[in-house]
XYZ file of C-alpha atoms in Angstrom:
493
model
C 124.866 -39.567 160.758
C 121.507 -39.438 163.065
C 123.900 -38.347 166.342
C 124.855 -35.398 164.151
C 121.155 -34.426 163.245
C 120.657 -35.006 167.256
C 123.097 -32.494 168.858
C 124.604 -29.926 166.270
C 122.170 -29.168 163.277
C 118.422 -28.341 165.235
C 118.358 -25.358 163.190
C 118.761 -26.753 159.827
C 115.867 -29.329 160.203
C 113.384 -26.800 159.220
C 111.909 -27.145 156.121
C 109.972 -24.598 153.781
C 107.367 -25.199 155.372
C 108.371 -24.664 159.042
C 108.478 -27.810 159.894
C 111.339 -28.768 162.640
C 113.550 -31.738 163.385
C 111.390 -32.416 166.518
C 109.028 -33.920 163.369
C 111.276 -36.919 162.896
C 114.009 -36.942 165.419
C 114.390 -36.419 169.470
C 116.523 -33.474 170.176
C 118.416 -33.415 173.114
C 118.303 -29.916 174.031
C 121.326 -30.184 175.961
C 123.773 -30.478 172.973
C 121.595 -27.994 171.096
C 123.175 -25.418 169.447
C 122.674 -22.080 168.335
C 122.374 -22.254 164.563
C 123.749 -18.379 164.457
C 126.670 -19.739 166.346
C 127.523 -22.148 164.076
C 129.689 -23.032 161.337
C 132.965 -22.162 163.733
C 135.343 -24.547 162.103
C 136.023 -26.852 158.823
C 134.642 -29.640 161.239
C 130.770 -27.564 161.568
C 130.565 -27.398 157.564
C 131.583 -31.054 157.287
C 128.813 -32.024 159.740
C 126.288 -29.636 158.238
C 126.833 -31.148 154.777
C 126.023 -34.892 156.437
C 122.843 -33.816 157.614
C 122.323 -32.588 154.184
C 122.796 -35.599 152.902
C 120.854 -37.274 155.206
C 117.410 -36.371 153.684
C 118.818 -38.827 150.337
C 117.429 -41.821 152.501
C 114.149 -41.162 151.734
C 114.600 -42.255 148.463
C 112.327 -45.441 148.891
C 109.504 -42.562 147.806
C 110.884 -42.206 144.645
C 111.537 -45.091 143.902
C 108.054 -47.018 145.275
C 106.032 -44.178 143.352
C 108.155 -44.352 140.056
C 106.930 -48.041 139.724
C 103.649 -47.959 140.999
C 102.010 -45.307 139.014
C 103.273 -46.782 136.231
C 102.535 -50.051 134.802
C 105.607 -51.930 136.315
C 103.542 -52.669 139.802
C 100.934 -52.369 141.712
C 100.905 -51.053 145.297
C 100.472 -54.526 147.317
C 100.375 -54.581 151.039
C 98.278 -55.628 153.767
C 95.272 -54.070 152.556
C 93.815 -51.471 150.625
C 93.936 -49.134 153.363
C 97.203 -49.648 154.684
C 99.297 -47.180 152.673
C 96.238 -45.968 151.301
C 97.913 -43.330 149.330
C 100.256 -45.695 147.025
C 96.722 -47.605 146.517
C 95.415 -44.181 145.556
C 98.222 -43.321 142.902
C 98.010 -47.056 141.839
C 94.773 -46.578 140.706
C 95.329 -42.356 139.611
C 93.020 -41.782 142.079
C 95.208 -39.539 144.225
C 94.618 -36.162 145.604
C 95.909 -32.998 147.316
C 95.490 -35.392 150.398
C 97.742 -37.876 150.106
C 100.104 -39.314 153.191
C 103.544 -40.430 150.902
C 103.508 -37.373 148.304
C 103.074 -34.841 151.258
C 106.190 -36.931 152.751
C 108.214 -36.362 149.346
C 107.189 -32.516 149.227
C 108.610 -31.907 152.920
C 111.726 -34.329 153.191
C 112.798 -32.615 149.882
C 112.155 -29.071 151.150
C 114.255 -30.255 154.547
C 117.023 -31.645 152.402
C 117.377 -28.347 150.450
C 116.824 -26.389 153.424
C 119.911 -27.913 154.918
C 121.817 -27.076 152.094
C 120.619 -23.427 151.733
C 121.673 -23.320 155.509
C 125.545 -24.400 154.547
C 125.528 -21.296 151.636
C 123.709 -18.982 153.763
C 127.637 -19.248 156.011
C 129.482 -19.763 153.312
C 131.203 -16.803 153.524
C 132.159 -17.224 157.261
C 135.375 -18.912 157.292
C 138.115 -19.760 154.666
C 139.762 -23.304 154.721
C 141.235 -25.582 152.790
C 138.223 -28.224 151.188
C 135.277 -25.836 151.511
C 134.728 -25.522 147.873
C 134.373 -29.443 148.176
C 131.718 -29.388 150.498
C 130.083 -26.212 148.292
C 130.184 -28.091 145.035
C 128.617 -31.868 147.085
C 125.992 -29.209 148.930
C 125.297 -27.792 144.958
C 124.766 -31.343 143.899
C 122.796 -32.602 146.837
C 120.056 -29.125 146.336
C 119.947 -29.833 142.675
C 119.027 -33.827 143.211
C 116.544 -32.393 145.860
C 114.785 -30.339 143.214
C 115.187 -32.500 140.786
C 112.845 -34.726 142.306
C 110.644 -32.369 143.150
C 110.054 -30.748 139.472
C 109.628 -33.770 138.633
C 106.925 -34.989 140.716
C 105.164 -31.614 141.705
C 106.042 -29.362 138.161
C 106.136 -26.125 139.462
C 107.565 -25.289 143.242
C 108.272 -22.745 145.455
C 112.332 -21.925 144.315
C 114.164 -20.910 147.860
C 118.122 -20.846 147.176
C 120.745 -19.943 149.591
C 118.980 -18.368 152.546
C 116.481 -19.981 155.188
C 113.239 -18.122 154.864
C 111.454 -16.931 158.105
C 107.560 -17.723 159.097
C 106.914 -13.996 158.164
C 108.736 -14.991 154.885
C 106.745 -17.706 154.036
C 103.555 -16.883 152.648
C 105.029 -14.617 149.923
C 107.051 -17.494 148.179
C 105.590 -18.380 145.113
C 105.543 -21.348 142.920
C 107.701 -20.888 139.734
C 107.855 -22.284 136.706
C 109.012 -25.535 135.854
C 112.029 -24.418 133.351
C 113.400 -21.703 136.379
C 113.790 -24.582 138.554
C 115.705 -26.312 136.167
C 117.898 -23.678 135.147
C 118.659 -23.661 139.184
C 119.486 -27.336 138.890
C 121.620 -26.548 135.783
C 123.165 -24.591 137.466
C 124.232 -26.480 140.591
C 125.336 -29.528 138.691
C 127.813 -27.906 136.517
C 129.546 -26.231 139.860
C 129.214 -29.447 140.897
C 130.768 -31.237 138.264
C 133.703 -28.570 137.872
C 134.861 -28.574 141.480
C 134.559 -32.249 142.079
C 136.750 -35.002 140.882
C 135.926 -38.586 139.366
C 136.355 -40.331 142.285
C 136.245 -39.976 146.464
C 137.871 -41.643 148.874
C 135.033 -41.432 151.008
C 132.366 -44.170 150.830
C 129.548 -42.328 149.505
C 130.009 -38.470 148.527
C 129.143 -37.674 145.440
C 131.944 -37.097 142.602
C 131.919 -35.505 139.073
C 130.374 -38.645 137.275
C 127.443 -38.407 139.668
C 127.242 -34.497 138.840
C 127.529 -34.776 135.123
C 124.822 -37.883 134.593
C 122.118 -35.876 136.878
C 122.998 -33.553 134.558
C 122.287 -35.195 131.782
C 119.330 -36.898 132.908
C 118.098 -33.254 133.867
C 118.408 -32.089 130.359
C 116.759 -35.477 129.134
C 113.879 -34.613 130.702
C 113.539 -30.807 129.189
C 113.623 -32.576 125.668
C 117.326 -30.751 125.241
C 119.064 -33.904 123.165
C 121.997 -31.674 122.324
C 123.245 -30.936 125.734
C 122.399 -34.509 127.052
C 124.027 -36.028 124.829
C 127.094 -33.897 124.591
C 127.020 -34.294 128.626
C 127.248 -38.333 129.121
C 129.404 -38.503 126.332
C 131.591 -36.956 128.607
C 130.830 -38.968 131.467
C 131.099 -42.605 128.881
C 134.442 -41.291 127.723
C 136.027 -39.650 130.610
C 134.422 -41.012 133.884
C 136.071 -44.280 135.463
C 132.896 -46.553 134.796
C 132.131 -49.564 133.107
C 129.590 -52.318 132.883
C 129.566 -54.711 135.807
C 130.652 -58.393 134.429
C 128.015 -60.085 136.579
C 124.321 -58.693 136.141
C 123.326 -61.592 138.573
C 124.946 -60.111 142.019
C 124.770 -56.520 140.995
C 122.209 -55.574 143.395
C 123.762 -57.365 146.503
C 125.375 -55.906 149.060
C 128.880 -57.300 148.067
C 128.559 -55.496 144.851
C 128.409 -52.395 146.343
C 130.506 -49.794 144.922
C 131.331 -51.671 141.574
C 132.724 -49.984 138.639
C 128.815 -49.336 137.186
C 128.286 -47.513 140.629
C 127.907 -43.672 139.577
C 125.121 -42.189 142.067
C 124.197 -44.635 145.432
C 122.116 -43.849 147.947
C 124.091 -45.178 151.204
C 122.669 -47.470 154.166
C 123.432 -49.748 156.848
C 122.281 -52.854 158.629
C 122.168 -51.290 162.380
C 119.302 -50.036 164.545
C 117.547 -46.670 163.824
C 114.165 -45.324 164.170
C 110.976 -46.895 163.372
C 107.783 -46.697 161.914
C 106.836 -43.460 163.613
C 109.788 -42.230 161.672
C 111.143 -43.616 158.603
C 113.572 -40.166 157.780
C 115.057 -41.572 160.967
C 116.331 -44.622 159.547
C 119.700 -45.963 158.934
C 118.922 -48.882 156.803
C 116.585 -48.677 153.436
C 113.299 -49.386 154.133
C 112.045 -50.375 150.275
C 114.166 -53.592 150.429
C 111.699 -54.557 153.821
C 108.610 -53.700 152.106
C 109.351 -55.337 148.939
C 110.324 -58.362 150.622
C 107.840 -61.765 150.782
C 104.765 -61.617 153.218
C 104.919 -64.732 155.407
C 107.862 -66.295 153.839
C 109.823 -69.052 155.200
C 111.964 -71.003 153.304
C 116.005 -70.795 151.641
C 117.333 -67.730 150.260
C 114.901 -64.755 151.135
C 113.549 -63.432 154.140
C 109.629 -62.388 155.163
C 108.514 -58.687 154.431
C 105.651 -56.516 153.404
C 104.728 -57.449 150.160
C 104.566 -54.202 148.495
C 105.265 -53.240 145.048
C 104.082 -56.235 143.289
C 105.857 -56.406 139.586
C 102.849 -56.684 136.970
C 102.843 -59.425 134.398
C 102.378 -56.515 131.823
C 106.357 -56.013 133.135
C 107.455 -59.835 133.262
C 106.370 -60.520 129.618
C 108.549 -57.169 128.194
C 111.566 -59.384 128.821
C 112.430 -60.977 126.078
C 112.883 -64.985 125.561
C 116.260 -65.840 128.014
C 116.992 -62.360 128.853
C 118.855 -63.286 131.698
C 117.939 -59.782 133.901
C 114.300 -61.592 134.142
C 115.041 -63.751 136.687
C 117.453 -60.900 138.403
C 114.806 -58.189 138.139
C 111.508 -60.153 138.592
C 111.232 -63.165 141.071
C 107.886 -64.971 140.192
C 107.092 -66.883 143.601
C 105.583 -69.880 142.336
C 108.308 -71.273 139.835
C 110.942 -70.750 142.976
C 108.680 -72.810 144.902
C 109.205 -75.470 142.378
C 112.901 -75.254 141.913
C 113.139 -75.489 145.718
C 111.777 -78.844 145.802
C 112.406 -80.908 148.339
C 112.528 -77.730 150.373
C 109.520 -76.399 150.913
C 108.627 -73.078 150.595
C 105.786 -71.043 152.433
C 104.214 -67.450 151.992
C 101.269 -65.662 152.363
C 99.164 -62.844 150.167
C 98.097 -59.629 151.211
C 95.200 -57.947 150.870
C 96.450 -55.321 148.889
C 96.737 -57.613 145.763
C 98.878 -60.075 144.612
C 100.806 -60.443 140.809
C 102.794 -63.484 142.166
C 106.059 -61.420 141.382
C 108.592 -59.660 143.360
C 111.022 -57.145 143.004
C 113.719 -58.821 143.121
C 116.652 -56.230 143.035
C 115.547 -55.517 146.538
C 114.413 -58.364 148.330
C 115.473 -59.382 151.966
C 118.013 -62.238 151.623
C 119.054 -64.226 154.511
C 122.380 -63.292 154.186
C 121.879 -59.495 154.179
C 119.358 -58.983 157.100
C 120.284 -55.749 159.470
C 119.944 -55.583 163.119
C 116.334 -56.040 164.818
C 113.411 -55.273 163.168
C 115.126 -56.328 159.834
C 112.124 -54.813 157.736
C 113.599 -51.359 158.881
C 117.017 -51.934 158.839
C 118.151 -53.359 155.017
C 122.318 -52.721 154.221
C 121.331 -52.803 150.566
C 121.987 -49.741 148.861
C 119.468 -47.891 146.596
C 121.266 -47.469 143.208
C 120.279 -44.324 141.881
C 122.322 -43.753 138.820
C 124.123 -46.781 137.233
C 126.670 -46.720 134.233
C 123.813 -48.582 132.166
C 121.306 -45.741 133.130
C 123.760 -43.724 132.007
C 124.333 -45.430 128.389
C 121.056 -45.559 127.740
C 120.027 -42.281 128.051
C 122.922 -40.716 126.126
C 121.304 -43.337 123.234
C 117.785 -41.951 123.723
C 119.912 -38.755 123.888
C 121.456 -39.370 120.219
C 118.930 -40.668 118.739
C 116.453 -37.624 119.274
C 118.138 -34.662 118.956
C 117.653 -32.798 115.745
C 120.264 -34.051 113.849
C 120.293 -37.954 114.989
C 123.431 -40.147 115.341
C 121.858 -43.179 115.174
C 124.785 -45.493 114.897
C 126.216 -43.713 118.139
C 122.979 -44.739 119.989
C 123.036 -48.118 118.419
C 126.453 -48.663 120.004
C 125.402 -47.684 123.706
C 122.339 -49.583 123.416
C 124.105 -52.590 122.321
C 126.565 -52.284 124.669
C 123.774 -52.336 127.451
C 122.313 -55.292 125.679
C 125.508 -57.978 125.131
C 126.765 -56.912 128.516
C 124.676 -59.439 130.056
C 124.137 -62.318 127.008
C 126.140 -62.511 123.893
C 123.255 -64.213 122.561
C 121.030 -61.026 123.101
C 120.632 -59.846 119.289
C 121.991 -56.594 118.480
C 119.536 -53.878 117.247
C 120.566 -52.513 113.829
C 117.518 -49.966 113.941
C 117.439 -45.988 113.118
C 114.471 -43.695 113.247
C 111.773 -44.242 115.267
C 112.388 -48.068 115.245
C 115.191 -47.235 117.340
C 113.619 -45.179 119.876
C 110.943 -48.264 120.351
C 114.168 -50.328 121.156
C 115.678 -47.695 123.474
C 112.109 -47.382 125.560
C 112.450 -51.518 125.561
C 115.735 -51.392 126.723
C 115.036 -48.801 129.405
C 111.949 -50.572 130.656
C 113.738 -54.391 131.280
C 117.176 -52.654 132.533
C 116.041 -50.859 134.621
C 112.722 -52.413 136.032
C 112.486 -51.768 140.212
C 114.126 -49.139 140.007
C 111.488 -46.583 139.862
C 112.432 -44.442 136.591
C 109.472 -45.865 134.672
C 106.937 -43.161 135.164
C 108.768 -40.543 134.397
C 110.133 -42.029 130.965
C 106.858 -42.526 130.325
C 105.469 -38.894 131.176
C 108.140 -37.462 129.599
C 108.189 -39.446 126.517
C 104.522 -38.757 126.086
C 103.935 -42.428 126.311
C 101.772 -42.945 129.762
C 98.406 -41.996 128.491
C 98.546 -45.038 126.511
C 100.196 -47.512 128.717
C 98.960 -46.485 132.303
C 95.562 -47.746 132.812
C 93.419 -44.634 134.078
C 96.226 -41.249 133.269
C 94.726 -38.379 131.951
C 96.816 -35.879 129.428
C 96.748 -32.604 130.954
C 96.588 -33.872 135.045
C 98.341 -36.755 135.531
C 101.974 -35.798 134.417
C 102.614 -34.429 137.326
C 101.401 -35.085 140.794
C 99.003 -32.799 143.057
C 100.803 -30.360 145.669
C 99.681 -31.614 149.073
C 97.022 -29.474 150.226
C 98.471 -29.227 153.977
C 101.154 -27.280 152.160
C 99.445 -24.927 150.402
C 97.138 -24.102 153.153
C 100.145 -24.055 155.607
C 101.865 -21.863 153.371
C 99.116 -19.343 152.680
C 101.000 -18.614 149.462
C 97.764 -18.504 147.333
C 98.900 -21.374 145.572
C 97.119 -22.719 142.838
C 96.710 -26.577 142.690
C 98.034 -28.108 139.553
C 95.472 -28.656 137.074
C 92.646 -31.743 137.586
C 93.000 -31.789 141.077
């Protein structure tokens, strides 16, 4: 993927804000091609849509931010002041200057700039697959500003064209609900012009479409069309519930039937720490990972993205996901008796828990500096996701069909214990139980936040959030001066 970004796409690396590939990858000028000369053959749109899904492996963002600004984990590290920003958003402290959400604004601007690139030539040759590579591209721009609404609120909405530095400054942020109703949009071409499955090892399919979907409409408060969406996607798609909870977040699990959305990666050499958009392997399961350890099973990382305790003790008594979501250092030190087990804390805090869905193992390291170069795939949407949202889905939509969501959420539930206890709840009992379920299920994984923004829930369980500025997060200032848009920070900033 990175010798494509190197030779044939220089053009495409530009993001909204004029930044070029030069910013995260060396160009060899000599392969360099014109991008008006482009898109010549099948072969050009094929390679154009891999760069645009290149930008995807900077998920570890997401993911890092969804769980520390909540109160699933703290931000962990070295010290205070390494990563200073995740410290800052830990504590709601953050700003217009802030080093990982100005990272997140551009490499999701690049990402959809590469895709507005492949429309902007749509129209230049006619061959057999191209409405393929249309409806991934459609998908791929709608995931791209799906994050950003959701982090940022209103943005800048550029589709199909690349805009010129003359063009910039008169882009304007729009709403929030036109932004979606681009996303809307994209997803259901997606969704109609892809099938359920792919023989190639991670493009997107229908399933992927139609849950992004209706996660998109979860988040606008429209129950109806959410629901009526992964309905389709429970009923129709090819998915199901893995049968082993405990190995679904190794590598060998990879592409099981509860895989709907990954995020690809691979255990070879690529890039660095100058560079992290450069990398070929995901960079989260490094950084999770125990400082100092030595000892059976795991391998030594950066200790970031400490689980809380407030996290740990939502699990209910022998929830067996605990021990598969949450690995809490000092009771493995026990069980490993007589081996001996060794770590160290960093100054950034320390909970005594680790994230344990992404964790080096010994058995999984990539090639050289192993903290960069993790095989372990960032699961994005899973079939359980997926279940329990069409239940939240159900039960909140105006006219509630409360045994429907009781039968997705139990489904999530006895999938890993028998002996979990069915919820026979309706009403607002039920919801409780569906946030629950949501919060154990799928803790690591980075969604908390946002359920709780969106649920109106995080002024109350996020120590320091204030209604009215902390729903959403502040536009990097480098951008709006760089732009010279006349943007308006979002509010409390």
């Amino acid at each position: 993927m990175k010798k494509f970004l190197k030779t044939s796409i220089v053009a495409v690396a530009a993001s909204l804000m004029a930044i070029s590939c030069d910013d995260y990858v060396n160009i060899d000028p000599q392969y360099a091609q014109d991008a008006d000369n482009y898109f010549l053959s099948p072969s050009d749109y094929d390679k154009a849509l891999t760069g645009a899904y290149d930008l995807l492996q900077t998920s570890y963002l997401d993911m890092w931010i969804g769980e520390i600004a909540s109160d699933n984990s703290i931000a962990g590290g070295e010290s205070v002041t390494d990563s200073e920003g995740l410290h800052q958003i830990d504590n709601m402290t953050h700003g217009g200057v802030n080093n990982e959400l100005r990272s997140l604004f551009r490499f999701m601007y690049a990402g959809i700039t590469r895709v507005n690139y492949i429309f902007e030539n749509k129209d230049k040759l006619e061959f057999d697959g191209k409405t393929r590579i249309l409806a991934e591209a459609s998908f791929l721009r709608a995931y791209y500003y799906f994050e950003l609404v959701k982090f940022f609120g209103d943005v800048p909405l550029i589709v199909d064209k690349r805009l010129s530095a003359s063009e910039i400054s008169s882009q304007t942020r729009v709403p929030a609900a036109e932004v979606y109703a681009q996303i809307e949009k994209d997803l259901k071409y997606a969704a109609d012009n892809l099938a359920w499955t792919t023989n190639v090892k991670g493009r997107v399919t229908k399933g992927a479409a139609l849950s992004l979907l209706g996660k998109a409409y979860l988040y606008q408060n429209k129950f109806n069309e959410s629901a009526e969406t992964l309905d389709k996607v429970i009923a129709e798609g090819p998915y199901n519930l893995s049968t082993d909870y405990s190995t679904l977040f190794r590598v060998a699990s990879e592409g099981n039937s509860e895989t709907v959305f990954d995020i690809e990666y691979v255990g070879i050499e690529g890039g660095g720490y100058g560079c992290f958009v450069c990398l070929e392997g995901f960079v989260a399961v490094g950084f999770h990972s125990i400082r100092g350890y030595e000892g059976p099973i795991y391998a030594d990382g950066n200790s970031y993205n400490l689980p809380t305790k407030d996290l740990y003790d939502e699990f209910e008594p022998n929830d067996p996901r605990l021990p598969v979501a949450i690995l809490d250092i000092e009771d493995f030190k026990t069980k490993a008796l007589p081996t001996v087990v060794k770590y160290t804390v960093g100054g950034g805090g320390h909970t005594g828990y680790y994230n344990n869905k992404y964790l080096k193992r010994a058995d999984e390291l990539g090639a050289n500096d192993n903290d960069l170069t993790s095989p372990v795939n960032h699961r994005v949407i899973r079939f359980a996701d997926v279940l329990l949202m069409a239940a939240e889905a159900h039960n909140r939509k105006p006219s509630p069909n409360d045994a429907q969501a009781a039968t997705y959420l139990n489904r999530v539930r006895q999938r890993v214990s028998v002996n979990m206890p069915a919820v026979n709840a309706t009403g607002t009992a039920l919801t409780t139980a569906i946030y629950h379920e949501r919060r154990v299920e799928l803790a690591g994984e980075g969604v908390h936040f946002f359920d709780l923004v969106r649920t109106g829930r995080a002024v109350d369980q996020i120590a320091g959030f204030k209604a009215g500025k902390n729903e959403v997060f502040p536009i990097p200032q480098s951008e709006i001066d760089l732009a010279g848009a006349g943007w308006i920070q979002n509010k409390g900033y």
